[in-house]
Tab-separated table of N, CA, C and O in Angstrom:
chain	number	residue	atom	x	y	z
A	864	UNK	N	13.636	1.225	5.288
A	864	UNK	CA	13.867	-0.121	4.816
A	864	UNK	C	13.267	-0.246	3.417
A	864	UNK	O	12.175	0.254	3.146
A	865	UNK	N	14.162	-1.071	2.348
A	865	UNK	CA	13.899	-0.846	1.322
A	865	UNK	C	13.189	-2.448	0.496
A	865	UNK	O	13.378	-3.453	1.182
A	866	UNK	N	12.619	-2.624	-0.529
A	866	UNK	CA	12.293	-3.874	-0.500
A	866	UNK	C	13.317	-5.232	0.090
A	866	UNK	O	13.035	-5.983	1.023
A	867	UNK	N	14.798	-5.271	-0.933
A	867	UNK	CA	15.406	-6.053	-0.220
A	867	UNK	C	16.258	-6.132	0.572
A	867	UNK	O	17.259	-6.835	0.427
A	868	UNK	N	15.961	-5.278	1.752
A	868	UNK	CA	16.045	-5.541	3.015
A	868	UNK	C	15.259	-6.008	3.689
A	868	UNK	O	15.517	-6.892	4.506
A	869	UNK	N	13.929	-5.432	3.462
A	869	UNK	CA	12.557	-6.603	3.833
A	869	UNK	C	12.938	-8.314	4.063
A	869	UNK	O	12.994	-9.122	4.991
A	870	UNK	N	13.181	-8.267	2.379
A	870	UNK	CA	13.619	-9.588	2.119
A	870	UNK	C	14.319	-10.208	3.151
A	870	UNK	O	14.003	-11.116	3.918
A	871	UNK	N	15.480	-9.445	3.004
A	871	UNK	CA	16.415	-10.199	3.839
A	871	UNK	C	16.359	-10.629	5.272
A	871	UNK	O	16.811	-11.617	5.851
A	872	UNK	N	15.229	-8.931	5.926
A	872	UNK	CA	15.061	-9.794	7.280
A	872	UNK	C	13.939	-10.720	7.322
A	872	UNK	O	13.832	-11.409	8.337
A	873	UNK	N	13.054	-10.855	6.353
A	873	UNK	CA	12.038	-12.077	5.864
A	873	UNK	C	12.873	-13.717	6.586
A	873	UNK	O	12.783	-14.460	7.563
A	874	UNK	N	13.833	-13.523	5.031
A	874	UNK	CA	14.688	-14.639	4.901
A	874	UNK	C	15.251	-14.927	6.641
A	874	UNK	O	14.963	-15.981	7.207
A	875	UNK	N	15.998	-13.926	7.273
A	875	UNK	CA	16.682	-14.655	8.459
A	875	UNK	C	15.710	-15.224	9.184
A	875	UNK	O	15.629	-16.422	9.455
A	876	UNK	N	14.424	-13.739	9.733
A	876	UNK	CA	13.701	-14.460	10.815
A	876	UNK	C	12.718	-15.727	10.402
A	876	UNK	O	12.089	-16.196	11.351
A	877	UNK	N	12.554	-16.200	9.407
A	877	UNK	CA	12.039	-16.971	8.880
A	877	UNK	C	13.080	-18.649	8.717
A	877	UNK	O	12.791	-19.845	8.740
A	878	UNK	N	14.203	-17.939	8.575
A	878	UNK	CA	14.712	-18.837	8.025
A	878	UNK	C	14.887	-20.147	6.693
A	878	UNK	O	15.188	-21.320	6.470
A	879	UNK	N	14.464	-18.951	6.145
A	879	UNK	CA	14.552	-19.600	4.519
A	879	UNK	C	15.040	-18.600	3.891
A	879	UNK	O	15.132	-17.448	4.316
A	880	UNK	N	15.583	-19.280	2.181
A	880	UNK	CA	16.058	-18.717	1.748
A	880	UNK	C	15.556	-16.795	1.106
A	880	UNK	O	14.473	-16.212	1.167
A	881	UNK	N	16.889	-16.350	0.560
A	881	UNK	CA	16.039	-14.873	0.424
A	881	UNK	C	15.448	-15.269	-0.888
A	881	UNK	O	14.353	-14.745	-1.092
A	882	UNK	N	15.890	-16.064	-1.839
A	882	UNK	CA	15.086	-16.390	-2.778
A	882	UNK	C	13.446	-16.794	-2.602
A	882	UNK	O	12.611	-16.285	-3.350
A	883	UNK	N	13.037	-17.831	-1.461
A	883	UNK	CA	11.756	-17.912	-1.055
A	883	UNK	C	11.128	-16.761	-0.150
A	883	UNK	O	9.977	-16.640	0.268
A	884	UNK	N	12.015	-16.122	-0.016
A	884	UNK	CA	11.294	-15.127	1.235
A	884	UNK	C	11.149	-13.909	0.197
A	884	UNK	O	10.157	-13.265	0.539
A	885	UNK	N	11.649	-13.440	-0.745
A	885	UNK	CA	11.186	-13.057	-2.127
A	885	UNK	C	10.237	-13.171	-2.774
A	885	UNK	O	9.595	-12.231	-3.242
A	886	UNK	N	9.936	-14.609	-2.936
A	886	UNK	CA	8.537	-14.779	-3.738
A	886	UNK	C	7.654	-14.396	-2.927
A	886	UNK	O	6.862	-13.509	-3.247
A	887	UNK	N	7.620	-15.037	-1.634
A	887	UNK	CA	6.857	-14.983	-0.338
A	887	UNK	C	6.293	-13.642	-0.121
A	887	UNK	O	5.285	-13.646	0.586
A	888	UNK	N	6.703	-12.454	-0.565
A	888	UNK	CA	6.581	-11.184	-0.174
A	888	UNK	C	5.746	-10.748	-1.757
A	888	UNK	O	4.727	-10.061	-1.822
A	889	UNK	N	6.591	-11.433	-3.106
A	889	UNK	CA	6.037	-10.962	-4.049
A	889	UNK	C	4.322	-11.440	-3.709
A	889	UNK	O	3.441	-10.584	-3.788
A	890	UNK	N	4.107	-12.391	-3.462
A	890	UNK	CA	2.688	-13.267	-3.266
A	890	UNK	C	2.081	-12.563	-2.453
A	890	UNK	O	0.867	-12.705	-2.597
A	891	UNK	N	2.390	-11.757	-1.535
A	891	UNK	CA	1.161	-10.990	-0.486
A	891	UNK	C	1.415	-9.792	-1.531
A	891	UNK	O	0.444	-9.548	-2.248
A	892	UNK	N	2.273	-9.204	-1.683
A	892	UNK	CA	2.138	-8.016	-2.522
A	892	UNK	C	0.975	-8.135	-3.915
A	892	UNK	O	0.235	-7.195	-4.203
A	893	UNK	N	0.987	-9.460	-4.682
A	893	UNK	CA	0.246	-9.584	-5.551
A	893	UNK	C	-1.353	-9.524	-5.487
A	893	UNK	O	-2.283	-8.963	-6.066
A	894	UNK	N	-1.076	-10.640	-4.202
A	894	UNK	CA	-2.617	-10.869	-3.292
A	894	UNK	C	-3.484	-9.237	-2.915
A	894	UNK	O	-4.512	-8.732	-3.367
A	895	UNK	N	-2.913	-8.983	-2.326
A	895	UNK	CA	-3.499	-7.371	-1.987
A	895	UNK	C	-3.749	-6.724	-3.323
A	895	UNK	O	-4.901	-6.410	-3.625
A	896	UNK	N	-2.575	-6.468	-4.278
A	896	UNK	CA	-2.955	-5.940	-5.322
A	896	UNK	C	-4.685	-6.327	-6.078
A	896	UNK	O	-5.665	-5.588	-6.173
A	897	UNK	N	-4.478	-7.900	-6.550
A	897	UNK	CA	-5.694	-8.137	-6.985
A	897	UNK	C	-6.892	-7.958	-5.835
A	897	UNK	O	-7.746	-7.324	-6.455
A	898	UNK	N	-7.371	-8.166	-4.579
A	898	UNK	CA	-8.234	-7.868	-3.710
A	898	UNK	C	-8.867	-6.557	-3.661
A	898	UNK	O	-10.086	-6.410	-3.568
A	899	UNK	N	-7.757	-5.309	-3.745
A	899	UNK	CA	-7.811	-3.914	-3.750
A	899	UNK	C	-8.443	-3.979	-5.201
A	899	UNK	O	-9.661	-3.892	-5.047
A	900	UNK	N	-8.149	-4.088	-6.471
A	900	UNK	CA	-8.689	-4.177	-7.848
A	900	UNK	C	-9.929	-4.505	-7.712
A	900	UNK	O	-10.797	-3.693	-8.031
A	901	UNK	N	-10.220	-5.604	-7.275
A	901	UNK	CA	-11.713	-6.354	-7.013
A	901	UNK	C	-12.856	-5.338	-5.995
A	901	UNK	O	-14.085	-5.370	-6.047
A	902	UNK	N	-12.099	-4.583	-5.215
A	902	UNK	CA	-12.875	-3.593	-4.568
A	902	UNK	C	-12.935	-4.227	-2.728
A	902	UNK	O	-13.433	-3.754	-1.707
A	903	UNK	N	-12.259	-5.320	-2.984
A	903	UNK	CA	-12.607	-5.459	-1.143
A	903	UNK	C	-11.539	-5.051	-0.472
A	903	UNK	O	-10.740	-4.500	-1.229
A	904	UNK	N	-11.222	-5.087	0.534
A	904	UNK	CA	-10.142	-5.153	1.669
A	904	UNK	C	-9.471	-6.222	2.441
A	904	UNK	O	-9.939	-7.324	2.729
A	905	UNK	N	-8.219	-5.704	2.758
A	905	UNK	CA	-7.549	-6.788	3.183
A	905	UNK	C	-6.623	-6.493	4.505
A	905	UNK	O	-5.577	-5.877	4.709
A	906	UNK	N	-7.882	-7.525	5.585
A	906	UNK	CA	-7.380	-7.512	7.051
A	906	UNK	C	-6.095	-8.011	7.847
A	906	UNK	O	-6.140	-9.240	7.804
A	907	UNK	N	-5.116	-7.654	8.461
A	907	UNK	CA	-4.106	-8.279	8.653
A	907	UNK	C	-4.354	-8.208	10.421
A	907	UNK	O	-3.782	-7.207	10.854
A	908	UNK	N	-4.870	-8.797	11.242
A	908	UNK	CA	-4.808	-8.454	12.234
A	908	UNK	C	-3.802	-8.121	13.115
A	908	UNK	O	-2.991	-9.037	13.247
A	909	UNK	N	-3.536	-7.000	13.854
A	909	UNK	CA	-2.751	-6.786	14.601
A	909	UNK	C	-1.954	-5.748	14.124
A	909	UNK	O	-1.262	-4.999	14.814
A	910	UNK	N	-2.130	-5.734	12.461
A	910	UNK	CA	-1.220	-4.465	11.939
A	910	UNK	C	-1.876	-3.599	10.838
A	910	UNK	O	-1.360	-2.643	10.257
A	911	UNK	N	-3.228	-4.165	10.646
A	911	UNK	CA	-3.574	-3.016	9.750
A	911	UNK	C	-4.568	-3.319	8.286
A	911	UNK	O	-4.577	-4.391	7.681
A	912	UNK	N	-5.149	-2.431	8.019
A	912	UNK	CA	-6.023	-3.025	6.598
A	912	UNK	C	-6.247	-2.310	5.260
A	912	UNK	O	-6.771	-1.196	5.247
A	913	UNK	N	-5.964	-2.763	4.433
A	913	UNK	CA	-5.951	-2.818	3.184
A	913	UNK	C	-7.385	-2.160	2.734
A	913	UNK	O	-8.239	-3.045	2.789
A	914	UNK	N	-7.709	-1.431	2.486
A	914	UNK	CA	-8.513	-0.725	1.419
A	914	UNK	C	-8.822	0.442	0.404
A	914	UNK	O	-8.332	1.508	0.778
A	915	UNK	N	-9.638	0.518	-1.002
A	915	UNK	CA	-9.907	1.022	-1.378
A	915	UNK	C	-10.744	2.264	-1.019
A	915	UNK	O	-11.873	2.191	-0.532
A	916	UNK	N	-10.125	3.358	-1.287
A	916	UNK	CA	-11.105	4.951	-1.010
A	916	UNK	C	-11.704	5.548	-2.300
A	916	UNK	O	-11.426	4.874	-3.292
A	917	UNK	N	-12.384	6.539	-2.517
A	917	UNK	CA	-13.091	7.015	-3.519
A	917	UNK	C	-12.840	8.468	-3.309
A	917	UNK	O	-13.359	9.081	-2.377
A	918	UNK	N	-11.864	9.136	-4.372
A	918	UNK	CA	-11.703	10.399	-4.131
A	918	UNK	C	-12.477	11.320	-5.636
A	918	UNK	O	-12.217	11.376	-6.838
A	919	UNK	N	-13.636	12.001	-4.620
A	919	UNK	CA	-14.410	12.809	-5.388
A	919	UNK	C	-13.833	13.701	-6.748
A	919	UNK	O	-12.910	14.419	-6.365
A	920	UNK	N	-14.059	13.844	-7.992
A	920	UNK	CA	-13.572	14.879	-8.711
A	920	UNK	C	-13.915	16.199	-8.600
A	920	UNK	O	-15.001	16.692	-8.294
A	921	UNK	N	-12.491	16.911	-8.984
A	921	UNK	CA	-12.387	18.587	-8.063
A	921	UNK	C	-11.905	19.189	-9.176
A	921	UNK	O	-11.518	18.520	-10.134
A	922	UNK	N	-11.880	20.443	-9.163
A	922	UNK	CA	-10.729	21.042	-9.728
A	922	UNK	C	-9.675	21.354	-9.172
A	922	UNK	O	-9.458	21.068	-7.994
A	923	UNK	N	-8.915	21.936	-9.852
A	923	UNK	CA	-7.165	22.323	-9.728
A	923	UNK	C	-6.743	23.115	-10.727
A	923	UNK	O	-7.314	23.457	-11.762
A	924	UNK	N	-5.392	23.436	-10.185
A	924	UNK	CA	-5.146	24.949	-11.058
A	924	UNK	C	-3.413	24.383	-11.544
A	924	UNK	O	-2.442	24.272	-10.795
A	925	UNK	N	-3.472	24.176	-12.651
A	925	UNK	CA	-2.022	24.206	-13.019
A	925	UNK	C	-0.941	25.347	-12.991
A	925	UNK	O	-1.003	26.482	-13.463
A	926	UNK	N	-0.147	24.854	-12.448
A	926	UNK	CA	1.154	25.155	-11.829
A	926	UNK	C	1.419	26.263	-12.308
A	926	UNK	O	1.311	27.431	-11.936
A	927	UNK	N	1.904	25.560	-13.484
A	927	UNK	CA	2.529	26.368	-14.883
A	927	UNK	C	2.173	27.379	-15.134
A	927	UNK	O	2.725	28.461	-14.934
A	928	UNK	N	0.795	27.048	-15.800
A	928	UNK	CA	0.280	27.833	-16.494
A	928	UNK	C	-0.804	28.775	-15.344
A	928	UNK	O	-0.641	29.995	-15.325
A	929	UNK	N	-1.640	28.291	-14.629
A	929	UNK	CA	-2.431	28.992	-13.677
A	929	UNK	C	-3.950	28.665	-14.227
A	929	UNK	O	-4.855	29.002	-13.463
A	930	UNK	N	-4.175	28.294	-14.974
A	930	UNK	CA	-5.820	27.682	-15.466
A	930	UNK	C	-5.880	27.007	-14.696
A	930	UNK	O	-4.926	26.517	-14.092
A	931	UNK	N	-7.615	26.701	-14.427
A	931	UNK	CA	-8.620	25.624	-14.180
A	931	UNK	C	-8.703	24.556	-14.484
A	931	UNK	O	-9.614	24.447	-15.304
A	932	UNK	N	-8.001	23.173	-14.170
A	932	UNK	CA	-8.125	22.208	-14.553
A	932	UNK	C	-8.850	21.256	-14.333
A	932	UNK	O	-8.871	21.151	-13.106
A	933	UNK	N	-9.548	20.385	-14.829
A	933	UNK	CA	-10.778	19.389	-13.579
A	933	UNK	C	-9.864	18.201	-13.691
A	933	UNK	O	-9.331	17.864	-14.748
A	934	UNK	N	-9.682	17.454	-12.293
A	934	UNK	CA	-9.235	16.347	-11.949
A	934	UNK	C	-10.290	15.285	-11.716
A	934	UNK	O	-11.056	15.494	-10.775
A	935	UNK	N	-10.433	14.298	-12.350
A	935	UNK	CA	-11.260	13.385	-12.456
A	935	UNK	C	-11.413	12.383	-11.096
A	935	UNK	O	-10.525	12.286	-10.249
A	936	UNK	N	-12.851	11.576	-11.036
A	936	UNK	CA	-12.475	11.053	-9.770
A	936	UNK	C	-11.892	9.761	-10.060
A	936	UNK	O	-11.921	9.148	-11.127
A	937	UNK	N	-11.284	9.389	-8.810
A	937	UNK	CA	-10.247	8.264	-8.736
A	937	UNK	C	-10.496	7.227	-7.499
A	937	UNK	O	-11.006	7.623	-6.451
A	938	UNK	N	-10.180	6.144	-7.657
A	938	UNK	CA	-9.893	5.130	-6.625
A	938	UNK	C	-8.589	5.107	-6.028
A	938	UNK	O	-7.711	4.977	-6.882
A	939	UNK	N	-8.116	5.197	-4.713
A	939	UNK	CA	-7.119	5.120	-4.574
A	939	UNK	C	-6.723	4.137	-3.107
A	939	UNK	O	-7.671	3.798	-2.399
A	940	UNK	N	-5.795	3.861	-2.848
A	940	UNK	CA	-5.340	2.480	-1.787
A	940	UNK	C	-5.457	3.268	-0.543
A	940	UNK	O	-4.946	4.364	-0.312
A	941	UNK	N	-6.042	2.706	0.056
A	941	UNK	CA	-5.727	3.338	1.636
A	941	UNK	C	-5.346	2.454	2.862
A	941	UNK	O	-6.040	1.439	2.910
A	942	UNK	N	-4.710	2.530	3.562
A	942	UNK	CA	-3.585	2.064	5.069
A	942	UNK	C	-4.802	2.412	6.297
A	942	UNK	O	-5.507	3.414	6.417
A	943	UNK	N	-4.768	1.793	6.713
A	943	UNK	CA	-5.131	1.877	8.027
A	943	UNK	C	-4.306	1.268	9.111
A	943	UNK	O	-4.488	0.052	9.041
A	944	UNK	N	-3.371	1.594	10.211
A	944	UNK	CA	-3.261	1.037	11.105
A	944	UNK	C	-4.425	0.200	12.052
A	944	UNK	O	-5.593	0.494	12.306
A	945	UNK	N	-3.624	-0.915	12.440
A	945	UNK	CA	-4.734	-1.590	13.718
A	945	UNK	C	-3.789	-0.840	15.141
A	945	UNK	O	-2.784	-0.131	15.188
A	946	UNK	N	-5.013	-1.616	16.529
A	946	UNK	CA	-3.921	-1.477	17.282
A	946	UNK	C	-3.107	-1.294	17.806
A	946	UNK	O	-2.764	-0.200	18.254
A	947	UNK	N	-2.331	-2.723	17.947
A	947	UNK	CA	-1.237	-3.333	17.839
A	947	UNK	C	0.293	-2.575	17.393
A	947	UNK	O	1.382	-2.402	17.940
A	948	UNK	N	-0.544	-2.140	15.639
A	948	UNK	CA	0.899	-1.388	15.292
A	948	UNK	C	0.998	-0.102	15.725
A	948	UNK	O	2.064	0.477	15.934
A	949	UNK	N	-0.058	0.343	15.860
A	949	UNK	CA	-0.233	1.984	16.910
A	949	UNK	C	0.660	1.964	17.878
A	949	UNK	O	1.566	2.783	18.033
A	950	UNK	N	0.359	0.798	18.709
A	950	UNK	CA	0.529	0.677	20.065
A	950	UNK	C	2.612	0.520	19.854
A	950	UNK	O	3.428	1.022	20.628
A	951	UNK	N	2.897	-0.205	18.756
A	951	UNK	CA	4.011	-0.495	18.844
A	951	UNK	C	5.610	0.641	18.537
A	951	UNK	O	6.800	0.670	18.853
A	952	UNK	N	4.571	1.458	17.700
A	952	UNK	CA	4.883	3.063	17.293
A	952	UNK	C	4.968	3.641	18.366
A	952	UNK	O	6.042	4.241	18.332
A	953	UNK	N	4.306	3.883	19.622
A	953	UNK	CA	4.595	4.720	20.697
A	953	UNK	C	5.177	3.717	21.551
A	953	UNK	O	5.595	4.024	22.667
């Protein structure tokens, strides 16, 4: 499923338009974005949470060429299932 299809089943089971069920989706998408930036997490009960991880800097070896490269460390988004959506997967 692709964003607007999201949308669209937003819009039916909701029953509003796909234009509001659009923004509606842009607004949690935004929300999380800035929360994750700020460094906290974001709980959705029943399906899962939103947080930031800390991935140590390593090296690596380019492809190409075959040298030593150092990869710097990074912040990156992390998923967690709850539950609920576990439970709904099996």
């Amino acid at each position: 499923m692709n964003k607007s299809e999201l949308i669209d089943h937003i819009a039916d089971s909701a029953e509003i338009s796909k234009a509001a069920a659009g923004r509606a989706l842009d607004a949690v998408i935004e929300a999380v974005k800035k929360t994750l930036k700020k460094g906290g997490s974001v709980t959705l009960v029943g399906f899962g949470t939103f947080a930031v991880g800390k991935r140590a800097a390593r090296s690596g070896r380019n492809p190409r060429t075959g040298e030593t490269i150092k990869i710097k460390a990074a912040k990156v988004p992390k998923f967690r299932p709850g539950k609920a959506l576990k439970d709904a997967v099996n």
